Amino acid sequence: MLKYSIRRLLGMIPMLILVSIVVFSLAKMMPGDSLSGEIDPLNTNPEYIAEMREKLGYNDPIHIQYFDWITGFAQGDFGKSTRFKIPVKDVILEKLPNTLFLGLTALFITYVLAFMMGMYSGRKPYTIGDNAIAGINYIMLAIPSFVAAVFAIYLFSFKLDWFPFGGSVDILVEKGTMEYWFSRLHHVLLPALVLGAMSTASYTQFLRNDIIENSRKDFVRTARAKGTPMKKIYNVHILRNSIIPLVTFLGFDFAALIGGAIITESIFTYPGIGQLFLESILSRDYPTLMALTMLLSVLTLVGNLIADILYGVVDPRIRLD
Amino acid sequence: MASSTTLTQQKKPERSLSPWQIARKKFFKNKLAMVSSVYILVVTILALLAPFLAPYLSPSPDIVKVNIGSMNIPPNSEHILGTDKSGRDVLTRLFYGGRISLLVGFSATLMVITLGTLVGSIAGFFGGIVDNILMRFTDLVLNFPFLVFVMVLNTILYGIVDGLWVLIIVIGVLSWGGVARLVRSKILAEKENEYILAALSIGCSPVKVIWKHLLPNVMSTIIVQATLIFASMIVAESALSYLGFGVPQSTPSWGIMLASANEPDVLQGKPWIWMPPAIALTLTILSINFIGEGLKDALNPKSLR
């Protein structure tokens, strides 16, 4: 297992380098550069600008610029945001907790919903309840997440007035109090529900099919013959076997959550990484954009790596190839 | 007597159905898929005929020009679905929007399928080092976060290429990885068959073997995949347009129309502006998915019915 993990990890290195080259080239292709963020904006003396260009390395050959950037990136130096005039790292660190909170809540919702529906459907396949769940899943898969978000805001925020329609926290509450945390939870629930519902359908159907398949296996018959209650067979014996393959989905969810977060955060005006990314494109804040693109790519890579490794843990045959 | 009737029956043996005929029969029996096909057909026809229908739909058939006189009118007999905040008829724009959404979806799908099949079949057929290089490249493409790169590429290409085609090319170039992997795995399994060996041994060129012998046999998989990709491309177009990174703002696509829901005022008080595109889009995606499932069932020789 260790050998397999190390091999996968080493296989990621060329991929990382390639991705970083692509990101860097894309950033260089964009109109303009991040010079204006680094220098004194009031000093328009061309000599000063030329001097700063030279000093900050904008005139270096392209491979040296790449090398400077990538070593800086690896050490956590992402440059300075042209929009906020503070290090990109600080901007990202400020927004990151919000996105993490949103992502984790969404994952939690996905798992809870999928487990409830999947276990019910798996226990009672081909009944009305199962068909209803399959129908709901079909619709959830088909509705694009941004349409679902718009409908959710319309229904739950405006018509029913259950949830706020934007932001991450009520501005009036004091930071650190119990009320503050409740307010944050209140704000995150609706976007997390929309984000979480995206992957619920595939989880549910997977769990259902796996439970049905497992319920026909010998160990279930043995357990029944010994007189184990059906409830215990389903909740302990079968579920334990069906959860394992689900774990591998976790890695792929990383990538899905990244894309989903950009859309959901923008619709719910939730101040997280996704919104920061959109704004950095719109305001041409290239250092932030570059750092985020690289960061999100690395996260996707890591997500796929985790999925691969978990797959190896679950299915020993994979490790051998 | 009895034997003579059987004889006459035997004289005219019924031709057994071809695989495609069987598939068509199975597909026609699938009610959900049929209803969906009819819906997609209607949407396509309406979208194609939009310029001809426009004058009959409303008194203001112009889809771009701002009409100050008729802003935010709720649905009535003159404007069946009302008008939007710039005074343009929602129904007319809905038809035109379908045009753009379907066009982008279709072109991008064509591109994804062509690229994916090309890379996948070459990698699968030749194997070895070609396979290795192509598949590592595919891995690279698959490892990019899709939305992030679409937006970045869009920003770079904006202004260089005509707006609509930027989007089609960008989403096409970034999504062929899955198809390539799928086609490769199918080709890998298919090329082990004896008829491929026979074709090669009588001197067929690799191009001919791939084109004439391998691709027809993996076609059913590609067709099913194409329907599902068609749906996801339409979603990608509308989501990007909604965020402001898709087709140009002046083009009426369903995503652009939905973007008006960004204003809380429109979202809350004027549902007739954003609900029609939302519903049209959802139904389209749902239908395409049903058609895809129907095709999958129909083209699978092992499935019942």
XYZ file of C-alpha atoms in Angstrom:
626
model
C 0.000 0.000 0.000
C 2.793 2.398 0.954
C 4.604 1.623 -2.274
C 1.457 2.309 -4.276
C 0.827 5.623 -2.496
C 4.399 6.771 -3.021
C 4.215 5.846 -6.686
C 1.023 7.876 -7.111
C 2.541 10.761 -5.222
C 5.637 10.778 -7.409
C 3.437 10.546 -10.491
C 1.809 13.777 -9.421
C 5.026 15.800 -9.579
C 5.343 16.051 -13.396
C 1.635 16.834 -13.514
C 2.104 19.657 -11.008
C 4.986 21.101 -13.013
C 2.973 20.923 -16.241
C -0.029 22.569 -14.625
C 2.148 25.323 -13.202
C 3.664 25.953 -16.658
C 0.194 26.165 -18.190
C -1.020 28.548 -15.480
C 2.063 30.709 -15.849
C 1.785 30.878 -19.637
C -1.890 31.755 -19.399
C -1.131 34.522 -16.935
C 1.566 35.880 -19.264
C -0.879 35.824 -22.182
C -3.360 37.989 -20.354
C -3.395 41.630 -21.368
C -1.269 43.794 -19.050
C 0.742 42.696 -16.036
C 0.739 43.136 -12.305
C 3.338 45.904 -12.244
C 0.890 48.609 -11.238
C 0.144 46.712 -8.034
C 3.753 46.698 -6.939
C 4.820 50.278 -7.495
C 3.844 53.669 -6.124
C 0.783 54.605 -8.192
C 1.345 58.363 -7.759
C 4.816 58.346 -9.256
C 4.303 58.455 -13.025
C 7.887 59.255 -13.896
C 8.744 56.860 -16.776
C 12.278 56.445 -15.445
C 10.945 55.318 -12.090
C 8.559 52.837 -13.778
C 11.331 51.483 -15.981
C 13.592 51.154 -12.981
C 10.951 49.314 -10.996
C 10.215 47.039 -13.956
C 13.848 46.085 -14.060
C 14.070 45.697 -10.291
C 10.956 43.550 -9.975
C 12.135 41.274 -12.731
C 9.595 42.038 -15.431
C 12.374 42.327 -18.014
C 13.955 38.985 -17.184
C 13.825 36.119 -19.694
C 10.584 34.196 -19.451
C 12.030 31.040 -17.885
C 13.654 33.037 -15.099
C 10.371 34.797 -14.420
C 8.675 31.401 -14.261
C 11.315 30.086 -11.918
C 10.978 33.130 -9.632
C 7.231 32.768 -9.569
C 7.172 29.044 -8.882
C 9.769 29.201 -6.100
C 7.819 32.068 -4.553
C 4.605 30.100 -4.888
C 6.097 27.014 -3.284
C 7.242 29.139 -0.339
C 3.824 30.716 0.060
C 4.736 34.049 -1.497
C 1.920 34.684 -3.987
C 2.775 38.302 -4.783
C 0.772 41.394 -4.022
C -2.852 41.892 -4.977
C -3.269 44.825 -7.356
C -6.751 45.453 -6.066
C -6.331 45.241 -2.310
C -2.668 46.348 -2.198
C -1.904 43.639 0.356
C -0.229 40.257 -0.110
C -2.413 37.807 -2.032
C -1.827 35.270 0.707
C -3.642 37.452 3.232
C -6.556 38.029 0.855
C -6.926 34.307 0.288
C -6.517 33.423 3.947
C -9.274 35.870 4.814
C -11.766 34.240 2.432
C -10.659 30.629 2.780
C -12.446 29.822 6.078
C -15.762 30.865 4.540
C -15.342 28.530 1.586
C -14.154 25.695 3.806
C -17.176 26.192 6.028
C -19.468 26.178 2.998
C -17.783 23.135 1.466
C -17.847 21.100 4.663
C -21.482 21.933 5.343
C -22.327 20.981 1.773
C -20.475 17.679 2.125
C -22.257 16.994 5.395
C -25.630 17.677 3.758
C -24.732 15.446 0.824
C -23.811 12.561 3.066
C -26.812 12.859 5.380
C -29.310 13.128 2.509
C -27.653 10.408 0.462
C -27.503 8.023 3.392
C -31.112 8.518 4.343
C -32.427 8.166 0.803
C -29.968 5.515 -0.323
C -30.571 3.273 2.672
C -34.317 3.528 2.303
C -34.191 2.811 -1.438
C -31.743 -0.032 -0.942
C -33.909 -1.699 1.654
C -37.133 -1.342 -0.259
C -36.214 -1.392 -3.941
C -38.888 -1.082 -6.628
C -41.469 0.310 -4.198
C -43.270 3.632 -4.496
C -40.814 5.247 -2.106
C -37.836 4.016 -4.088
C -39.314 5.238 -7.351
C -40.126 8.614 -5.817
C -36.547 8.956 -4.599
C -35.242 7.939 -8.022
C -37.503 10.578 -9.577
C -36.283 13.281 -7.208
C -32.712 12.273 -7.923
C -33.286 12.514 -11.628
C -34.585 16.034 -11.305
C -31.755 17.010 -8.957
C -29.236 15.733 -11.480
C -30.902 17.585 -14.314
C -31.412 21.002 -12.741
C -28.260 23.055 -13.242
C -26.963 24.205 -9.864
C -27.308 27.891 -10.672
C -30.944 27.461 -11.670
C -31.528 25.561 -8.440
C -29.837 28.384 -6.542
C -32.030 31.026 -8.152
C -35.160 29.021 -7.398
C -33.986 28.391 -3.823
C -33.449 32.090 -3.181
C -36.815 32.936 -4.697
C -38.649 30.334 -2.663
C -36.850 30.158 0.673
C -35.525 33.694 0.990
C -38.181 35.837 -0.628
C -41.445 33.880 -0.501
C -40.974 32.008 2.773
C -38.384 34.301 4.348
C -36.584 31.405 6.052
C -33.036 32.204 5.019
C -31.090 35.356 4.191
C -30.379 35.705 0.462
C -26.734 36.729 0.630
C -23.614 37.353 2.673
C -21.940 35.120 5.199
C -23.006 36.701 8.466
C -25.382 39.312 9.851
C -23.446 42.577 10.112
C -25.155 43.592 13.343
C -24.100 40.680 15.532
C -20.932 40.795 17.567
C -18.053 38.555 16.565
C -17.368 35.531 18.718
C -20.727 35.330 20.440
C -23.098 32.393 20.208
C -25.399 34.542 18.111
C -22.587 35.158 15.631
C -22.080 31.477 14.977
C -25.792 30.873 14.613
C -25.967 33.699 12.133
C -23.128 32.222 10.126
C -24.790 28.831 10.089
C -28.052 30.460 9.069
C -26.315 32.171 6.146
C -24.427 29.116 4.972
C -27.317 26.636 5.037
C -29.066 27.611 1.817
C -25.971 27.792 -0.409
C -24.672 24.600 1.183
C -27.967 22.873 0.473
C -27.776 23.843 -3.195
C -24.111 22.868 -3.418
C -24.658 19.636 -1.515
C -27.715 18.581 -3.495
C -25.553 18.504 -6.630
C -23.767 15.290 -5.734
C -26.487 13.786 -3.545
C -28.205 12.097 -6.469
C -25.214 10.092 -7.635
C -24.342 9.102 -4.053
C -27.882 7.952 -3.393
C -28.154 5.818 -6.522
C -24.743 4.326 -5.920
C -25.547 3.430 -2.325
C -28.923 1.990 -3.340
C -27.480 -0.257 -6.023
C -24.665 -1.369 -3.767
C -27.031 -2.243 -0.923
C -29.256 -4.240 -3.277
C -26.249 -6.084 -4.632
C -24.864 -6.813 -1.180
C -28.195 -7.975 0.187
C -28.032 -10.957 -2.182
C -24.634 -12.101 -0.954
C -23.841 -15.139 1.146
C -22.909 -13.318 4.319
C -26.373 -11.814 4.435
C -27.950 -15.242 4.092
C -25.731 -16.551 6.862
C -26.659 -13.665 9.118
C -30.346 -14.241 8.424
C -30.002 -17.954 9.086
C -28.469 -17.171 12.453
C -31.528 -15.113 13.289
C -30.011 -11.629 13.132
C -32.787 -9.031 12.879
C -33.159 -7.561 9.358
C -32.637 -4.098 10.731
C -29.275 -5.038 12.128
C -28.268 -6.802 8.933
C -29.011 -3.709 6.883
C -27.611 -1.133 9.280
C -24.491 -2.981 10.306
C -23.535 -5.835 8.001
C -24.524 -4.424 4.625
C -23.943 -0.752 5.268
C -20.396 -1.367 6.417
C -19.640 -2.969 3.065
C -21.473 -0.384 1.023
C -19.846 2.638 2.630
C -16.348 1.660 1.506
C -16.728 2.403 -2.214
C -18.511 5.655 -1.355
C -15.356 6.886 0.343
C -13.627 7.082 -3.018
C -16.156 9.655 -4.174
C -14.756 12.061 -1.603
C -11.705 12.880 -3.690
C -13.706 13.634 -6.814
C -16.033 15.782 -4.757
C -13.143 18.154 -4.187
C -13.098 19.085 -7.833
C -16.877 19.298 -8.069
C -17.040 21.502 -4.987
C -14.478 23.919 -6.433
C -16.498 24.463 -9.599
C -19.744 24.505 -7.650
C -18.420 27.001 -5.129
C -17.635 29.568 -7.819
C -21.223 29.496 -9.058
C -22.968 29.205 -5.710
C -20.863 31.822 -3.974
C -21.452 34.299 -6.754
C -25.229 33.803 -6.717
C -25.515 33.946 -2.942
C -22.944 36.787 -2.757
C -21.116 34.621 -0.255
C -17.630 36.040 0.371
C -15.398 33.041 -0.322
C -12.689 31.856 -2.675
C -15.073 31.398 -5.586
C -16.315 34.950 -5.415
C -12.768 36.219 -4.963
C -11.802 34.360 -8.123
C -14.622 35.931 -10.138
C -13.828 39.398 -8.837
C -10.127 39.004 -9.529
C -10.938 38.230 -13.162
C -13.313 41.153 -13.470
C -10.918 43.616 -11.833
C -7.868 42.162 -13.631
C -6.158 41.399 -10.346
C -3.652 39.041 -11.959
C -1.513 38.040 -8.958
C -4.635 36.927 -7.085
C -6.035 35.264 -10.200
C -2.810 33.388 -10.855
C -2.450 32.240 -7.268
C -6.069 31.093 -7.119
C -5.926 29.272 -10.464
C -2.797 27.465 -9.340
C -4.238 26.747 -5.923
C -7.509 25.398 -7.309
C -5.631 23.266 -9.843
C -3.454 21.847 -7.089
C -6.545 21.133 -5.025
C -8.150 19.299 -7.956
C -4.970 17.297 -8.436
C -4.838 16.468 -4.742
C -8.516 15.511 -4.841
C -7.924 13.099 -7.715
C -4.867 11.744 -5.916
C -6.871 11.135 -2.747
C -9.531 9.376 -4.805
C -6.892 7.194 -6.433
C -5.230 6.284 -3.148
C -8.529 5.594 -1.403
C -9.455 3.427 -4.346
C -6.274 1.476 -3.794
C -7.131 1.074 -0.122
C -10.603 -0.212 -0.934
C -9.787 -2.369 -3.929
C -6.397 -4.110 -3.584
C -6.444 -5.148 -7.267
C -5.864 -1.529 -8.313
C -2.511 -1.424 -6.532
C -0.969 -4.089 -8.712
C -1.044 -2.488 -12.161
C -52.589 -29.047 -46.012
C -50.975 -28.007 -42.818
C -47.544 -28.765 -44.114
C -48.114 -26.762 -47.295
C -49.037 -23.631 -45.328
C -45.873 -23.925 -43.304
C -44.033 -24.367 -46.549
C -45.427 -21.208 -48.046
C -44.533 -19.411 -44.834
C -41.047 -20.726 -45.060
C -40.736 -19.499 -48.606
C -41.020 -15.936 -47.457
C -38.779 -15.851 -44.407
C -39.019 -12.675 -42.411
C -35.828 -10.740 -42.519
C -34.445 -10.477 -39.059
C -34.049 -6.969 -37.778
C -30.723 -5.192 -37.982
C -29.173 -4.036 -34.715
C -30.150 -0.451 -35.476
C -33.746 -1.476 -36.188
C -33.922 -3.348 -32.895
C -32.519 -0.323 -31.106
C -35.016 1.979 -32.808
C -37.879 -0.301 -31.838
C -36.743 -0.406 -28.227
C -36.330 3.356 -28.176
C -39.812 3.976 -29.595
C -41.298 1.817 -26.855
C -39.684 3.965 -24.149
C -42.409 6.508 -23.368
C -40.274 8.879 -21.317
C -37.605 9.003 -23.993
C -40.209 9.562 -26.709
C -41.878 12.435 -24.852
C -38.450 13.947 -24.273
C -37.550 13.580 -27.943
C -40.737 15.356 -28.963
C -39.978 18.165 -26.524
C -36.429 18.580 -27.831
C -37.716 18.488 -31.397
C -40.264 21.221 -30.645
C -37.662 23.371 -28.904
C -35.252 22.925 -31.800
C -37.876 23.813 -34.403
C -39.060 26.859 -32.446
C -35.471 27.970 -31.971
C -34.671 27.545 -35.661
C -37.809 29.379 -36.726
C -37.374 32.179 -34.172
C -36.611 34.901 -36.760
C -39.713 33.977 -38.759
C -41.965 33.638 -35.740
C -40.817 36.806 -34.019
C -43.129 39.274 -35.857
C -46.192 37.257 -34.855
C -45.246 36.829 -31.191
C -45.290 40.400 -29.996
C -45.546 43.977 -31.220
C -41.822 44.488 -30.523
C -39.906 41.706 -32.272
C -36.498 43.347 -31.755
C -34.474 41.285 -29.282
C -31.585 43.668 -28.701
C -32.983 47.194 -28.858
C -34.054 48.756 -25.583
C -37.713 49.696 -25.539
C -38.297 52.357 -22.899
C -42.022 52.471 -23.529
C -42.710 48.898 -22.488
C -40.464 48.045 -19.542
C -41.268 45.301 -17.017
C -44.772 44.547 -18.253
C -46.262 41.443 -16.610
C -47.666 38.787 -18.936
C -50.704 39.970 -20.889
C -52.427 39.309 -24.208
C -49.934 41.404 -26.151
C -46.783 40.043 -24.504
C -47.645 36.476 -23.584
C -44.733 36.154 -21.159
C -44.353 39.873 -20.442
C -41.331 42.041 -21.126
C -37.979 42.329 -19.367
C -36.337 45.317 -17.748
C -35.266 46.707 -21.114
C -38.733 46.356 -22.575
C -38.003 43.359 -24.772
C -40.524 40.580 -25.246
C -39.600 37.592 -23.052
C -41.161 34.952 -25.312
C -39.318 36.195 -28.393
C -36.069 36.259 -26.461
C -36.790 32.782 -25.115
C -36.960 31.394 -28.671
C -33.838 33.263 -29.721
C -32.142 32.143 -26.501
C -32.849 28.509 -27.340
C -31.091 29.100 -30.640
C -27.889 30.215 -28.951
C -28.000 27.630 -26.169
C -28.614 24.750 -28.572
C -26.057 26.040 -31.072
C -23.336 26.360 -28.450
C -24.278 23.007 -26.915
C -24.308 21.252 -30.269
C -21.085 22.740 -31.617
C -19.206 22.140 -28.377
C -20.456 18.555 -28.240
C -19.364 17.980 -31.833
C -15.947 19.301 -30.965
C -15.636 17.284 -27.758
C -16.721 14.061 -29.449
C -14.438 14.580 -32.451
C -11.387 15.408 -30.334
C -12.104 12.713 -27.771
C -12.732 10.003 -30.359
C -9.646 10.967 -32.318
C -7.327 10.903 -29.313
C -9.006 7.887 -27.718
C -9.008 5.722 -30.834
C -5.425 6.539 -31.761
C -4.221 5.868 -28.218
C -6.231 2.664 -27.952
C -5.309 1.308 -31.354
C -1.585 1.982 -31.382
C -0.906 1.409 -27.694
C 2.639 1.598 -26.363
C 4.378 4.936 -26.302
C 1.713 6.739 -28.363
C -0.900 5.608 -25.879
C 1.259 6.688 -22.967
C 1.905 10.184 -24.289
C -1.686 10.796 -25.358
C -3.144 9.503 -22.119
C -0.807 11.556 -19.920
C -1.909 14.562 -21.947
C -5.522 13.559 -21.368
C -4.822 13.285 -17.644
C -3.446 16.799 -17.728
C -6.583 18.160 -19.392
C -8.804 16.247 -16.990
C -6.918 17.656 -14.018
C -7.750 21.266 -14.789
C -10.642 22.641 -12.786
C -13.066 23.182 -15.689
C -14.842 26.407 -14.722
C -11.648 28.089 -13.545
C -9.827 27.480 -16.799
C -12.793 28.315 -18.983
C -12.997 31.728 -17.359
C -9.275 32.390 -17.586
C -9.099 31.281 -21.240
C -12.193 33.285 -22.053
C -10.567 36.409 -20.657
C -7.480 35.871 -22.799
C -9.314 35.097 -26.025
C -11.952 37.752 -25.553
C -11.761 40.209 -28.406
C -9.439 38.030 -30.485
C -12.098 35.616 -31.700
C -15.795 36.328 -32.196
C -17.624 36.057 -28.844
C -19.751 32.993 -29.420
C -16.958 30.884 -30.880
C -14.577 31.731 -28.039
C -16.935 29.974 -25.696
C -17.504 26.985 -27.973
C -13.785 26.463 -28.546
C -12.846 26.954 -24.912
C -15.405 24.586 -23.437
C -14.747 22.113 -26.230
C -10.995 22.107 -25.755
C -11.308 21.577 -21.997
C -13.855 18.738 -21.923
C -12.768 16.028 -24.327
C -10.727 14.113 -21.723
C -13.555 11.910 -20.507
C -14.559 10.862 -24.024
C -10.961 10.063 -24.922
C -10.622 7.772 -21.921
C -13.914 6.048 -22.639
C -13.228 5.522 -26.357
C -9.728 4.273 -25.611
C -10.959 1.651 -23.164
C -13.624 0.478 -25.636
C -11.140 0.317 -28.521
C -8.680 -1.587 -26.334
C -11.286 -4.269 -25.721
C -12.578 -4.279 -29.296
C -9.224 -4.568 -31.066
C -8.516 -7.920 -29.418
C -11.159 -9.501 -31.663
C -10.133 -11.756 -34.543
C -11.762 -9.671 -37.260
C -9.331 -6.862 -36.517
C -6.442 -9.261 -36.822
C -7.939 -10.501 -40.100
C -8.340 -6.969 -41.421
C -4.751 -6.142 -40.496
C -3.419 -9.337 -42.006
C -4.961 -8.608 -45.412
C -3.197 -5.276 -45.326
C -5.783 -2.721 -44.186
C -4.190 0.543 -43.129
C -4.607 1.546 -39.478
C -6.791 4.476 -40.526
C -9.112 2.129 -42.371
C -9.231 -0.368 -39.519
C -10.096 2.353 -37.031
C -12.602 4.087 -39.283
C -14.307 1.077 -40.887
C -14.045 -1.623 -38.255
C -13.423 -0.251 -34.799
C -15.430 2.975 -34.688
C -18.730 1.469 -35.902
C -18.461 -1.006 -33.056
C -17.933 1.611 -30.375
C -20.421 4.012 -31.984
C -23.245 3.140 -29.597
C -21.117 4.128 -26.609
C -20.099 7.352 -28.313
C -23.699 8.236 -29.193
C -24.882 7.762 -25.607
C -21.943 9.761 -24.318
C -22.646 12.495 -26.854
C -26.195 13.010 -25.577
C -24.997 13.336 -22.002
C -22.250 15.731 -23.068
C -24.773 17.758 -25.052
C -26.704 18.312 -21.821
C -23.627 19.255 -19.839
C -22.441 21.643 -22.572
C -25.771 23.465 -22.505
C -25.446 23.739 -18.734
C -21.866 24.988 -19.065
C -22.908 27.631 -21.592
C -25.783 28.931 -19.517
C -23.865 28.836 -16.239
C -20.974 30.770 -17.771
C -23.303 33.241 -19.450
C -25.073 33.675 -16.140
C -21.768 34.532 -14.461
C -20.898 36.917 -17.293
C -18.179 34.781 -18.869
C -20.158 33.150 -21.611
C -21.662 34.583 -24.762
C -21.606 38.388 -25.182
C -24.146 40.248 -23.093
C -26.115 41.446 -26.106
C -26.775 37.878 -27.280
C -30.013 36.499 -25.873
C -29.113 33.089 -24.457
C -30.994 31.359 -21.662
C -28.077 31.977 -19.322
C -28.001 35.684 -20.143
C -31.764 35.923 -19.595
C -31.410 34.171 -16.259
C -28.682 36.576 -15.226
C -31.333 39.271 -14.808
C -32.323 37.340 -11.676
C -29.111 38.666 -10.157
C -31.051 41.760 -9.205
C -33.043 41.012 -6.053
C -35.829 43.235 -7.369
C -36.275 41.118 -10.527
C -35.812 37.860 -8.641
C -38.396 38.734 -6.035
C -41.011 40.740 -7.855
C -40.777 39.906 -11.547
C -40.593 36.136 -11.863
C -41.901 36.243 -15.451
C -38.524 37.568 -16.570
C -36.325 34.768 -15.235
C -38.658 31.813 -14.766
C -39.315 30.964 -18.449
C -35.623 30.503 -19.327
C -35.063 28.610 -16.069
C -37.901 26.212 -16.811
C -37.003 25.852 -20.492
C -33.409 25.085 -19.551
C -34.292 22.557 -16.856
C -36.784 20.749 -19.098
C -34.252 20.644 -21.916
C -31.562 19.143 -19.701
C -34.030 16.679 -18.190
C -35.228 15.621 -21.660
C -31.741 15.176 -23.016
C -30.867 13.033 -20.017
C -33.966 10.897 -20.536
C -33.110 10.507 -24.220
C -29.587 9.510 -23.214
C -30.911 6.877 -20.816
C -33.332 5.641 -23.470
C -30.545 5.365 -26.025
C -28.326 3.572 -23.555
C -31.069 1.040 -22.972
C -31.946 0.704 -26.649
C -28.375 0.313 -27.854
C -27.459 -2.241 -25.209
C -28.017 -5.663 -26.800
C -28.207 -7.272 -23.375
C -31.066 -5.141 -22.125
C -34.537 -6.649 -22.036
C -37.526 -5.576 -24.138
